[in-house]
Amino acid sequence: MELRLNPVFDSIRAARAGEPLCAYVYDLPALRRHAARTVSALPAGAELFYAIKANSDLPILQTLAPLVAGFEVSSGGELAWVRGHFPDVPVIFSGPGKLDAELRAALELGVESLHLESAHEIDRLAALAERLGKTQQVLLRVNLALDGLAETRLMMGGKPTPFGIPSADLPACLARLRDYPRLKLGGFHFHLMSHQLDAEAHLRLMASYLRQVAQWCAQHRLEIGHVNVGGGIGVNYREPAAQFDWAGFCAGLCRLLDAEGLPGVRLRFEMGRYMTAACGYYAMEVIDVKTSYGKTFVVGRGGSHHFRTPYAQGHSHPFHVLPVDAWPHAWPRPEARRTEVSVVGQLCTPKDLLAYDAPVERVRAGDVLVFPLAGAYAWHISHHDFLRHPHPPQWYLPLEDGHAAD
Ligand SMILES: Cc1ncc(COP(=O)(O)O)c(C=O)c1O
């Protein structure tokens, strides 16, 4: 991949003459291949939405739109963005703390389903639907406490959290819905965790969801069409060679649906990180290499204000060194050889740390560091304006048919 990126870096340098390199690069052909493989492995009876919070750049959405069943949005801003560019793509709207204005926009712009998180949200949506004369399909997001739930590093449920309806409150919410003819219960929504790397554990979770929903349907005499099982498939930043076994998971899911699928009910995924992480690269030119009390620091152009993923997730992000042989200066070139380094950015805080204890063969000022797995929750979760450094250019390697180039 680095070889493929070299000409891209040359173009970026040419466009920004004299500036040390710093850029995001997204490989759209790779994104298309990955998304097509991911969707085609799903068994019949399952479908996949893309959770655009992971990366909502237009070329990313344009690449994914023809492949996925639709987009999941979590704010009025995301809804307006999607509807403005994709008037006909199916949209589902989740997320905590929805404003009346956002619920109204969803009713007016049209969403396939709205995921409701509390009794109060049910009441507010019902009042708005009545006022607008609209009927809306809703899914109830439930925070399930499951015995023996295998936790990941980021749990949104399975314990006290602000997300969803605790299962003990579900009967009251179902009773509430029966009073509101304009709200149609389409099914249930779960998103208990992100960063799932264990396919077997995730299959067990799917089985628990199906059994729980079957029990609710029998107990409350419900007819539903969907179980939304959320996103949460993780990306292994610590060991990039050991990724989630999606093919094995889908094969297991196929067996599970054959054995325990609910008649007439589709399983829906709304995945973010796993879809786009691998297509993105963050590149920074090395400004300086220095040693302080026995530790070596590589200072790059940019930092966590562009690429907060490593600090947010608490990992040392993998990177490659692209050697740049030209050194136009008369003074010696700072370098480190066969040692472990910390990679930092330009911010005035020790928290501006992208990698640590990272072995390198050789790294010099003027070389370029390339961080892979930077296509999800990367630029979009970063605090771009801290210190008012310039924003990096975002480059998109075009699809073979020329679509969505930079
Ligand atoms: C409700 C909901 N659905 C889907 C996602 C996407 O999760 P992931 O990117 O881990 O697949 C999130 C992420 O926070 C979420 O909160």
Tab-separated table of C-alpha atoms and ligand atoms in Angstrom:
chain	number	residue	atom	x	y	z
A	1	MET	CA	0.000	0.000	0.000
A	2	GLU	CA	2.784	2.462	0.836
A	3	LEU	CA	4.085	2.126	-2.716
A	4	ARG	CA	0.647	3.021	-3.999
A	5	LEU	CA	0.570	6.062	-1.730
A	6	ASN	CA	3.913	7.473	-2.863
A	7	PRO	CA	2.595	9.153	-6.027
A	8	VAL	CA	-0.303	10.516	-3.976
A	9	PHE	CA	2.131	12.140	-1.572
A	10	ASP	CA	4.025	13.608	-4.507
A	11	SER	CA	0.797	15.209	-5.727
A	12	ILE	CA	-0.018	16.572	-2.277
A	13	ARG	CA	3.478	18.017	-1.956
A	14	ALA	CA	3.211	19.605	-5.385
A	15	ALA	CA	-0.111	21.162	-4.426
A	16	ARG	CA	1.293	22.547	-1.165
A	17	ALA	CA	4.814	23.502	-2.143
A	18	GLY	CA	7.147	24.107	0.802
A	19	GLU	CA	4.796	22.660	3.430
A	20	PRO	CA	5.803	19.556	5.390
A	21	LEU	CA	3.405	16.822	4.375
A	22	CYS	CA	0.350	16.050	6.453
A	23	ALA	CA	-2.750	14.467	4.925
A	24	TYR	CA	-5.538	11.962	5.107
A	25	VAL	CA	-5.738	9.566	2.184
A	26	TYR	CA	-8.740	7.303	1.591
A	27	ASP	CA	-8.552	4.330	-0.758
A	28	LEU	CA	-12.028	4.236	-2.292
A	29	PRO	CA	-11.435	1.146	-4.469
A	30	ALA	CA	-10.334	-0.751	-1.337
A	31	LEU	CA	-13.404	0.539	0.521
A	32	ARG	CA	-15.669	-0.674	-2.263
A	33	ARG	CA	-14.051	-4.127	-2.309
A	34	HIS	CA	-14.234	-4.471	1.476
A	35	ALA	CA	-17.854	-3.308	1.684
A	36	ALA	CA	-18.928	-5.602	-1.161
A	37	ARG	CA	-17.239	-8.588	0.531
A	38	THR	CA	-18.734	-7.705	3.915
A	39	VAL	CA	-22.283	-7.390	2.588
A	40	SER	CA	-22.125	-10.458	0.357
A	41	ALA	CA	-21.044	-12.700	3.255
A	42	LEU	CA	-24.276	-11.964	5.148
A	43	PRO	CA	-26.855	-14.745	5.205
A	44	ALA	CA	-30.289	-14.276	3.650
A	45	GLY	CA	-32.488	-12.616	6.224
A	46	ALA	CA	-29.767	-10.176	7.321
A	47	GLU	CA	-28.931	-6.716	6.018
A	48	LEU	CA	-26.363	-4.032	6.693
A	49	PHE	CA	-26.709	-0.289	7.200
A	50	TYR	CA	-23.646	1.964	7.460
A	51	ALA	CA	-23.425	4.069	10.661
A	52	ILE	CA	-22.171	7.302	9.135
A	53	LYS	CA	-20.808	8.682	12.414
A	54	ALA	CA	-17.653	6.653	11.723
A	55	ASN	CA	-16.899	8.751	8.630
A	56	SER	CA	-19.517	10.819	6.839
A	57	ASP	CA	-17.340	12.255	4.028
A	58	LEU	CA	-19.299	12.452	0.814
A	59	PRO	CA	-16.953	10.259	-1.308
A	60	ILE	CA	-17.135	7.582	1.411
A	61	LEU	CA	-20.932	7.693	1.437
A	62	GLN	CA	-21.076	7.738	-2.382
A	63	THR	CA	-18.897	4.637	-2.482
A	64	LEU	CA	-20.994	2.787	0.096
A	65	ALA	CA	-24.510	3.867	-0.933
A	66	PRO	CA	-24.907	1.352	-3.788
A	67	LEU	CA	-23.695	-1.514	-1.577
A	68	VAL	CA	-25.442	-1.135	1.775
A	69	ALA	CA	-29.140	-1.321	2.660
A	70	GLY	CA	-29.055	2.274	3.879
A	71	PHE	CA	-27.478	4.720	6.325
A	72	GLU	CA	-27.840	5.018	10.076
A	73	VAL	CA	-27.758	8.610	11.371
A	74	SER	CA	-27.552	9.843	14.943
A	75	SER	CA	-28.266	13.568	14.728
A	76	GLY	CA	-30.274	16.121	12.829
A	77	GLY	CA	-27.017	17.209	11.178
A	78	GLU	CA	-26.305	13.710	9.877
A	79	LEU	CA	-29.911	13.355	8.737
A	80	ALA	CA	-29.792	16.640	6.788
A	81	TRP	CA	-26.411	15.675	5.279
A	82	VAL	CA	-27.681	12.302	4.074
A	83	ARG	CA	-31.051	13.532	2.855
A	84	GLY	CA	-29.385	16.482	1.069
A	85	HIS	CA	-27.150	14.154	-0.943
A	86	PHE	CA	-29.111	10.887	-1.030
A	87	PRO	CA	-32.820	11.688	-1.179
A	88	ASP	CA	-33.819	8.068	-1.793
A	89	VAL	CA	-31.462	6.030	0.385
A	90	PRO	CA	-33.221	4.318	3.331
A	91	VAL	CA	-32.277	6.006	6.593
A	92	ILE	CA	-32.654	4.903	10.204
A	93	PHE	CA	-32.286	7.394	13.024
A	94	SER	CA	-30.798	6.357	16.383
A	95	GLY	CA	-29.042	8.205	19.132
A	96	PRO	CA	-29.545	9.614	22.597
A	97	GLY	CA	-30.986	13.033	23.479
A	98	LYS	CA	-32.886	13.698	20.264
A	99	LEU	CA	-34.348	17.203	20.103
A	100	ASP	CA	-37.954	17.872	19.112
A	101	ALA	CA	-36.542	19.650	16.051
A	102	GLU	CA	-34.622	16.483	15.102
A	103	LEU	CA	-37.644	14.231	15.617
A	104	ARG	CA	-39.731	16.606	13.528
A	105	ALA	CA	-37.099	16.646	10.770
A	106	ALA	CA	-37.104	12.847	10.756
A	107	LEU	CA	-40.883	12.783	10.368
A	108	GLU	CA	-40.806	15.393	7.626
A	109	LEU	CA	-37.798	14.163	5.652
A	110	GLY	CA	-38.819	10.524	5.966
A	111	VAL	CA	-36.870	7.829	7.777
A	112	GLU	CA	-37.491	4.114	7.548
A	113	SER	CA	-37.415	3.790	11.324
A	114	LEU	CA	-36.704	5.871	14.398
A	115	HIS	CA	-35.050	4.207	17.379
A	116	LEU	CA	-36.523	5.406	20.644
A	117	GLU	CA	-34.576	5.443	23.878
A	118	SER	CA	-37.063	6.298	26.646
A	119	ALA	CA	-40.745	6.623	27.555
A	120	HIS	CA	-40.441	10.408	27.350
A	121	GLU	CA	-39.028	10.148	23.820
A	122	ILE	CA	-42.005	7.940	22.860
A	123	ASP	CA	-44.414	10.561	24.228
A	124	ARG	CA	-42.657	13.421	22.438
A	125	LEU	CA	-42.548	11.644	19.086
A	126	ALA	CA	-46.198	10.610	19.391
A	127	ALA	CA	-47.247	14.232	20.031
A	128	LEU	CA	-45.232	15.459	17.036
A	129	ALA	CA	-46.563	12.698	14.758
A	130	GLU	CA	-50.120	13.593	15.774
A	131	ARG	CA	-49.501	17.276	15.095
A	132	LEU	CA	-47.973	16.561	11.669
A	133	GLY	CA	-50.482	13.846	10.789
A	134	LYS	CA	-47.661	11.342	10.134
A	135	THR	CA	-47.352	7.658	10.940
A	136	GLN	CA	-43.860	6.450	11.836
A	137	GLN	CA	-42.256	3.039	12.305
A	138	VAL	CA	-40.230	2.887	15.515
A	139	LEU	CA	-37.837	0.395	17.081
A	140	LEU	CA	-37.355	0.413	20.845
A	141	ARG	CA	-33.711	0.464	21.860
A	142	VAL	CA	-33.313	-1.845	24.839
A	143	ASN	CA	-30.385	-2.005	27.229
A	144	LEU	CA	-30.296	-5.723	28.018
A	145	ALA	CA	-28.543	-7.013	31.098
A	146	LEU	CA	-27.371	-10.468	30.048
A	147	ASP	CA	-25.858	-13.091	32.320
A	148	GLY	CA	-22.249	-13.796	31.428
A	149	LEU	CA	-22.035	-10.996	28.829
A	150	ALA	CA	-18.462	-10.834	27.514
A	151	GLU	CA	-17.468	-7.170	27.802
A	152	THR	CA	-15.344	-5.216	25.353
A	153	ARG	CA	-13.413	-1.998	26.013
A	154	LEU	CA	-16.443	0.150	25.102
A	155	MET	CA	-19.787	-0.887	26.542
A	156	MET	CA	-22.985	1.010	25.728
A	157	GLY	CA	-25.247	-1.446	27.535
A	158	GLY	CA	-25.442	-4.584	29.619
A	159	LYS	CA	-24.987	-2.354	32.678
A	160	PRO	CA	-26.137	1.080	33.847
A	161	THR	CA	-25.665	3.482	30.907
A	162	PRO	CA	-27.640	6.433	29.515
A	163	PHE	CA	-28.489	4.428	26.389
A	164	GLY	CA	-31.750	2.653	25.642
A	165	ILE	CA	-34.604	1.420	27.789
A	166	PRO	CA	-33.685	-0.906	30.664
A	167	SER	CA	-35.501	-4.204	29.994
A	168	ALA	CA	-37.514	-3.890	33.229
A	169	ASP	CA	-39.142	-0.744	31.773
A	170	LEU	CA	-40.049	-2.369	28.465
A	171	PRO	CA	-43.608	-3.492	29.392
A	172	ALA	CA	-44.523	0.073	30.354
A	173	CYS	CA	-43.068	1.424	27.088
A	174	LEU	CA	-44.952	-1.181	25.044
A	175	ALA	CA	-48.165	-0.215	26.816
A	176	ARG	CA	-47.430	3.428	26.033
A	177	LEU	CA	-46.965	2.619	22.343
A	178	ARG	CA	-50.367	0.909	22.212
A	179	ASP	CA	-51.934	4.263	23.127
A	180	TYR	CA	-50.300	5.962	20.143
A	181	PRO	CA	-51.738	4.672	16.840
A	182	ARG	CA	-49.386	6.877	14.818
A	183	LEU	CA	-46.331	5.009	16.119
A	184	LYS	CA	-45.930	1.486	14.727
A	185	LEU	CA	-43.621	-0.891	16.556
A	186	GLY	CA	-41.295	-2.361	13.918
A	187	GLY	CA	-39.017	-4.226	16.311
A	188	PHE	CA	-36.166	-3.882	18.764
A	189	HIS	CA	-32.776	-2.268	18.627
A	190	PHE	CA	-29.666	-3.279	20.550
A	191	HIS	CA	-26.205	-1.788	20.552
A	192	LEU	CA	-24.542	-3.049	23.697
A	193	MET	CA	-20.909	-2.556	22.710
A	194	SER	CA	-18.273	-1.468	20.245
A	195	HIS	CA	-14.755	-2.928	19.694
A	196	GLN	CA	-15.934	-6.518	19.461
A	197	LEU	CA	-13.037	-8.633	18.175
A	198	ASP	CA	-14.329	-12.083	19.156
A	199	ALA	CA	-16.612	-13.600	16.507
A	200	GLU	CA	-17.748	-16.478	18.764
A	201	ALA	CA	-18.706	-14.089	21.571
A	202	HIS	CA	-20.610	-11.940	19.090
A	203	LEU	CA	-22.513	-14.956	17.789
A	204	ARG	CA	-23.516	-15.816	21.346
A	205	LEU	CA	-24.765	-12.248	21.712
A	206	MET	CA	-26.850	-12.579	18.521
A	207	ALA	CA	-28.369	-15.793	19.894
A	208	SER	CA	-29.230	-14.031	23.163
A	209	TYR	CA	-30.927	-11.185	21.270
A	210	LEU	CA	-33.013	-13.582	19.192
A	211	ARG	CA	-34.117	-15.610	22.206
A	212	GLN	CA	-34.994	-12.495	24.171
A	213	VAL	CA	-36.991	-11.000	21.306
A	214	ALA	CA	-38.838	-14.289	20.749
A	215	GLN	CA	-39.792	-14.279	24.426
A	216	TRP	CA	-41.031	-10.658	24.315
A	217	CYS	CA	-43.034	-11.323	21.148
A	218	ALA	CA	-44.761	-14.314	22.768
A	219	GLN	CA	-45.290	-12.573	26.101
A	220	HIS	CA	-46.683	-9.325	24.670
A	221	ARG	CA	-48.250	-10.764	21.477
A	222	LEU	CA	-46.107	-8.622	19.194
A	223	GLU	CA	-45.654	-8.862	15.439
A	224	ILE	CA	-42.401	-7.263	14.380
A	225	GLY	CA	-40.293	-7.091	11.226
A	226	HIS	CA	-36.807	-6.209	12.475
A	227	VAL	CA	-34.224	-6.915	15.099
A	228	ASN	CA	-31.495	-4.307	14.799
A	229	VAL	CA	-28.396	-5.795	16.386
A	230	GLY	CA	-26.363	-2.565	16.207
A	231	GLY	CA	-22.789	-2.245	15.068
A	232	GLY	CA	-19.781	-2.868	17.233
A	233	ILE	CA	-17.561	-5.095	15.099
A	234	GLY	CA	-14.101	-4.013	16.160
A	235	VAL	CA	-10.832	-3.267	14.435
A	236	ASN	CA	-7.691	-4.662	15.988
A	237	TYR	CA	-5.304	-1.704	16.155
A	238	ARG	CA	-2.930	-3.509	18.501
A	239	GLU	CA	-2.505	-6.593	16.297
A	240	PRO	CA	-3.532	-5.573	12.780
A	241	ALA	CA	-2.951	-9.095	11.442
A	242	ALA	CA	-5.624	-10.530	13.775
A	243	GLN	CA	-8.926	-8.976	12.681
A	244	PHE	CA	-12.519	-9.986	13.446
A	245	ASP	CA	-13.444	-13.185	11.578
A	246	TRP	CA	-16.353	-11.755	9.591
A	247	ALA	CA	-16.626	-14.748	7.224
A	248	GLY	CA	-16.707	-17.191	10.171
A	249	PHE	CA	-19.193	-14.997	11.993
A	250	CYS	CA	-21.508	-14.891	8.967
A	251	ALA	CA	-21.305	-18.669	8.529
A	252	GLY	CA	-22.267	-19.084	12.197
A	253	LEU	CA	-25.042	-16.517	11.809
A	254	CYS	CA	-26.449	-18.459	8.885
A	255	ARG	CA	-26.647	-21.576	11.087
A	256	LEU	CA	-28.165	-19.566	13.928
A	257	LEU	CA	-30.858	-18.053	11.702
A	258	ASP	CA	-31.674	-21.488	10.274
A	259	ALA	CA	-32.097	-22.860	13.785
A	260	GLU	CA	-33.529	-19.906	15.717
A	261	GLY	CA	-34.465	-17.158	13.243
A	262	LEU	CA	-37.844	-15.560	13.913
A	263	PRO	CA	-40.353	-15.981	11.080
A	264	GLY	CA	-40.767	-12.782	9.057
A	265	VAL	CA	-38.087	-10.949	11.037
A	266	ARG	CA	-34.979	-9.501	9.399
A	267	LEU	CA	-31.720	-9.030	11.268
A	268	ARG	CA	-30.211	-5.627	10.671
A	269	PHE	CA	-26.657	-4.467	11.338
A	270	GLU	CA	-25.657	-0.808	11.568
A	271	MET	CA	-21.879	-0.883	11.411
A	272	GLY	CA	-19.392	1.965	11.387
A	273	ARG	CA	-15.814	1.229	12.363
A	274	TYR	CA	-15.475	-2.118	10.619
A	275	MET	CA	-16.703	-0.658	7.346
A	276	THR	CA	-14.348	2.301	6.887
A	277	ALA	CA	-11.359	1.998	9.245
A	278	ALA	CA	-9.181	0.085	6.787
A	279	CYS	CA	-9.615	2.435	3.837
A	280	GLY	CA	-8.061	5.452	5.586
A	281	TYR	CA	-4.445	6.530	6.131
A	282	TYR	CA	-3.113	9.463	8.092
A	283	ALA	CA	0.314	10.634	6.938
A	284	MET	CA	2.671	13.036	8.714
A	285	GLU	CA	6.117	14.233	7.750
A	286	VAL	CA	8.713	13.970	10.498
A	287	ILE	CA	9.736	17.454	11.674
A	288	ASP	CA	12.238	16.404	14.323
A	289	VAL	CA	13.739	13.380	16.066
A	290	LYS	CA	15.038	13.944	19.578
A	291	THR	CA	16.092	12.042	22.659
A	292	SER	CA	15.119	13.136	26.149
A	293	TYR	CA	16.496	11.291	29.198
A	294	GLY	CA	16.877	8.049	27.293
A	295	LYS	CA	13.546	8.148	25.379
A	296	THR	CA	13.334	8.899	21.669
A	297	PHE	CA	10.563	11.147	20.341
A	298	VAL	CA	9.575	11.514	16.714
A	299	VAL	CA	7.762	14.816	16.224
A	300	GLY	CA	5.406	14.787	13.252
A	301	ARG	CA	3.561	17.489	11.330
A	302	GLY	CA	-0.015	17.236	12.696
A	303	GLY	CA	-1.090	15.232	15.732
A	304	SER	CA	-4.089	14.162	17.774
A	305	HIS	CA	-6.074	17.262	16.712
A	306	HIS	CA	-6.268	15.495	13.332
A	307	PHE	CA	-6.023	11.881	14.436
A	308	ARG	CA	-7.363	11.344	17.942
A	309	THR	CA	-8.109	7.628	17.475
A	310	PRO	CA	-4.997	6.297	19.282
A	311	TYR	CA	-5.396	8.551	22.295
A	312	ALA	CA	-9.181	8.033	22.415
A	313	GLN	CA	-8.772	4.250	22.365
A	314	GLY	CA	-5.637	4.146	24.496
A	315	HIS	CA	-3.475	2.276	22.033
A	316	SER	CA	-0.157	2.794	20.298
A	317	HIS	CA	-1.163	3.089	16.648
A	318	PRO	CA	0.760	1.009	14.101
A	319	PHE	CA	2.629	2.988	11.433
A	320	HIS	CA	5.080	2.571	8.549
A	321	VAL	CA	8.078	4.766	7.832
A	322	LEU	CA	8.299	5.916	4.207
A	323	PRO	CA	11.917	6.934	3.649
A	324	VAL	CA	12.442	10.247	1.860
A	325	ASP	CA	16.071	10.466	0.831
A	326	ALA	CA	16.268	14.113	-0.144
A	327	TRP	CA	17.760	16.338	2.593
A	328	PRO	CA	18.227	19.840	1.281
A	329	HIS	CA	19.941	21.319	4.366
A	330	ALA	CA	23.601	21.912	5.243
A	331	TRP	CA	23.201	20.734	8.852
A	332	PRO	CA	23.011	17.116	10.083
A	333	ARG	CA	19.752	15.256	9.668
A	334	PRO	CA	18.153	14.165	12.993
A	335	GLU	CA	17.519	10.411	13.027
A	336	ALA	CA	16.952	7.367	15.211
A	337	ARG	CA	18.096	3.832	14.346
A	338	ARG	CA	17.077	0.424	15.686
A	339	THR	CA	15.281	1.725	18.729
A	340	GLU	CA	11.823	2.245	20.199
A	341	VAL	CA	10.187	5.605	19.675
A	342	SER	CA	7.171	7.636	20.745
A	343	VAL	CA	5.422	9.476	17.933
A	344	VAL	CA	4.013	12.834	18.967
A	345	GLY	CA	2.431	15.766	17.152
A	346	GLN	CA	2.663	19.539	17.345
A	347	LEU	CA	0.330	20.163	20.301
A	348	CYS	CA	1.565	21.598	23.623
A	349	THR	CA	0.414	18.615	25.641
A	350	PRO	CA	1.962	15.225	26.482
A	351	LYS	CA	-1.414	13.744	25.514
A	352	ASP	CA	-0.598	14.419	21.874
A	353	LEU	CA	0.690	10.869	21.514
A	354	LEU	CA	0.033	8.676	18.473
A	355	ALA	CA	2.386	5.756	19.124
A	356	TYR	CA	4.683	4.615	21.911
A	357	ASP	CA	7.312	1.897	22.503
A	358	ALA	CA	7.252	1.426	18.740
A	359	PRO	CA	10.304	-0.304	17.278
A	360	VAL	CA	11.771	1.369	14.168
A	361	GLU	CA	14.673	0.363	11.965
A	362	ARG	CA	15.419	3.959	11.019
A	363	VAL	CA	13.475	7.197	11.035
A	364	ARG	CA	14.740	10.641	10.013
A	365	ALA	CA	13.463	14.184	9.877
A	366	GLY	CA	11.847	14.529	6.450
A	367	ASP	CA	10.653	10.890	6.285
A	368	VAL	CA	6.893	10.299	6.201
A	369	LEU	CA	5.006	8.232	8.767
A	370	VAL	CA	1.869	6.530	7.497
A	371	PHE	CA	-0.774	5.371	9.986
A	372	PRO	CA	-3.165	2.780	8.491
A	373	LEU	CA	-6.643	1.954	9.889
A	374	ALA	CA	-7.436	5.667	10.014
A	375	GLY	CA	-10.706	5.737	8.070
A	376	ALA	CA	-13.160	5.524	10.997
A	377	TYR	CA	-13.589	7.691	14.086
A	378	ALA	CA	-10.364	9.459	13.113
A	379	TRP	CA	-10.657	12.939	11.543
A	380	HIS	CA	-14.335	13.023	12.556
A	381	ILE	CA	-13.701	12.624	16.298
A	382	SER	CA	-10.708	14.980	16.488
A	383	HIS	CA	-10.574	18.491	17.976
A	384	HIS	CA	-9.516	20.163	14.727
A	385	ASP	CA	-9.084	23.726	15.880
A	386	PHE	CA	-6.948	23.295	18.974
A	387	LEU	CA	-3.919	25.579	18.392
A	388	ARG	CA	-5.372	26.555	15.004
A	389	HIS	CA	-2.974	24.487	12.982
A	390	PRO	CA	-4.176	24.097	9.386
A	391	HIS	CA	-6.468	21.216	8.574
A	392	PRO	CA	-4.826	18.439	6.543
A	393	PRO	CA	-5.974	17.885	2.971
A	394	GLN	CA	-8.259	14.885	2.519
A	395	TRP	CA	-7.411	12.870	-0.606
A	396	TYR	CA	-9.558	10.154	-2.096
A	397	LEU	CA	-7.976	7.591	-4.388
A	398	PRO	CA	-10.594	7.435	-7.130
A	399	LEU	CA	-12.715	4.447	-7.982
A	400	GLU	CA	-11.711	2.714	-11.191
A	401	ASP	CA	-14.722	4.258	-12.919
A	402	GLY	CA	-13.466	7.697	-11.928
A	403	HIS	CA	-16.275	8.293	-9.427
A	404	ALA	CA	-15.623	10.318	-6.248
A	405	ALA	CA	-12.088	11.502	-6.985
A	406	ASP	CA	-10.578	14.288	-4.869
B	1	LIG	C1	-26.466	3.132	18.259
B	1	LIG	C2	-25.202	2.881	17.539
B	1	LIG	N1	-25.238	2.137	16.420
B	1	LIG	C3	-24.122	1.876	15.710
B	1	LIG	C4	-22.892	2.374	16.101
B	1	LIG	C5	-21.680	2.044	15.279
B	1	LIG	O1	-20.814	1.286	16.043
B	1	LIG	P1	-19.458	0.719	15.404
B	1	LIG	O2	-18.771	1.849	14.750
B	1	LIG	O3	-18.721	0.186	16.586
B	1	LIG	O4	-19.837	-0.345	14.424
B	1	LIG	C6	-22.806	3.141	17.275
B	1	LIG	C7	-21.526	3.670	17.724
B	1	LIG	O5	-21.372	4.303	18.733
B	1	LIG	C8	-23.987	3.407	18.004
B	1	LIG	O6	-23.962	4.137	19.113
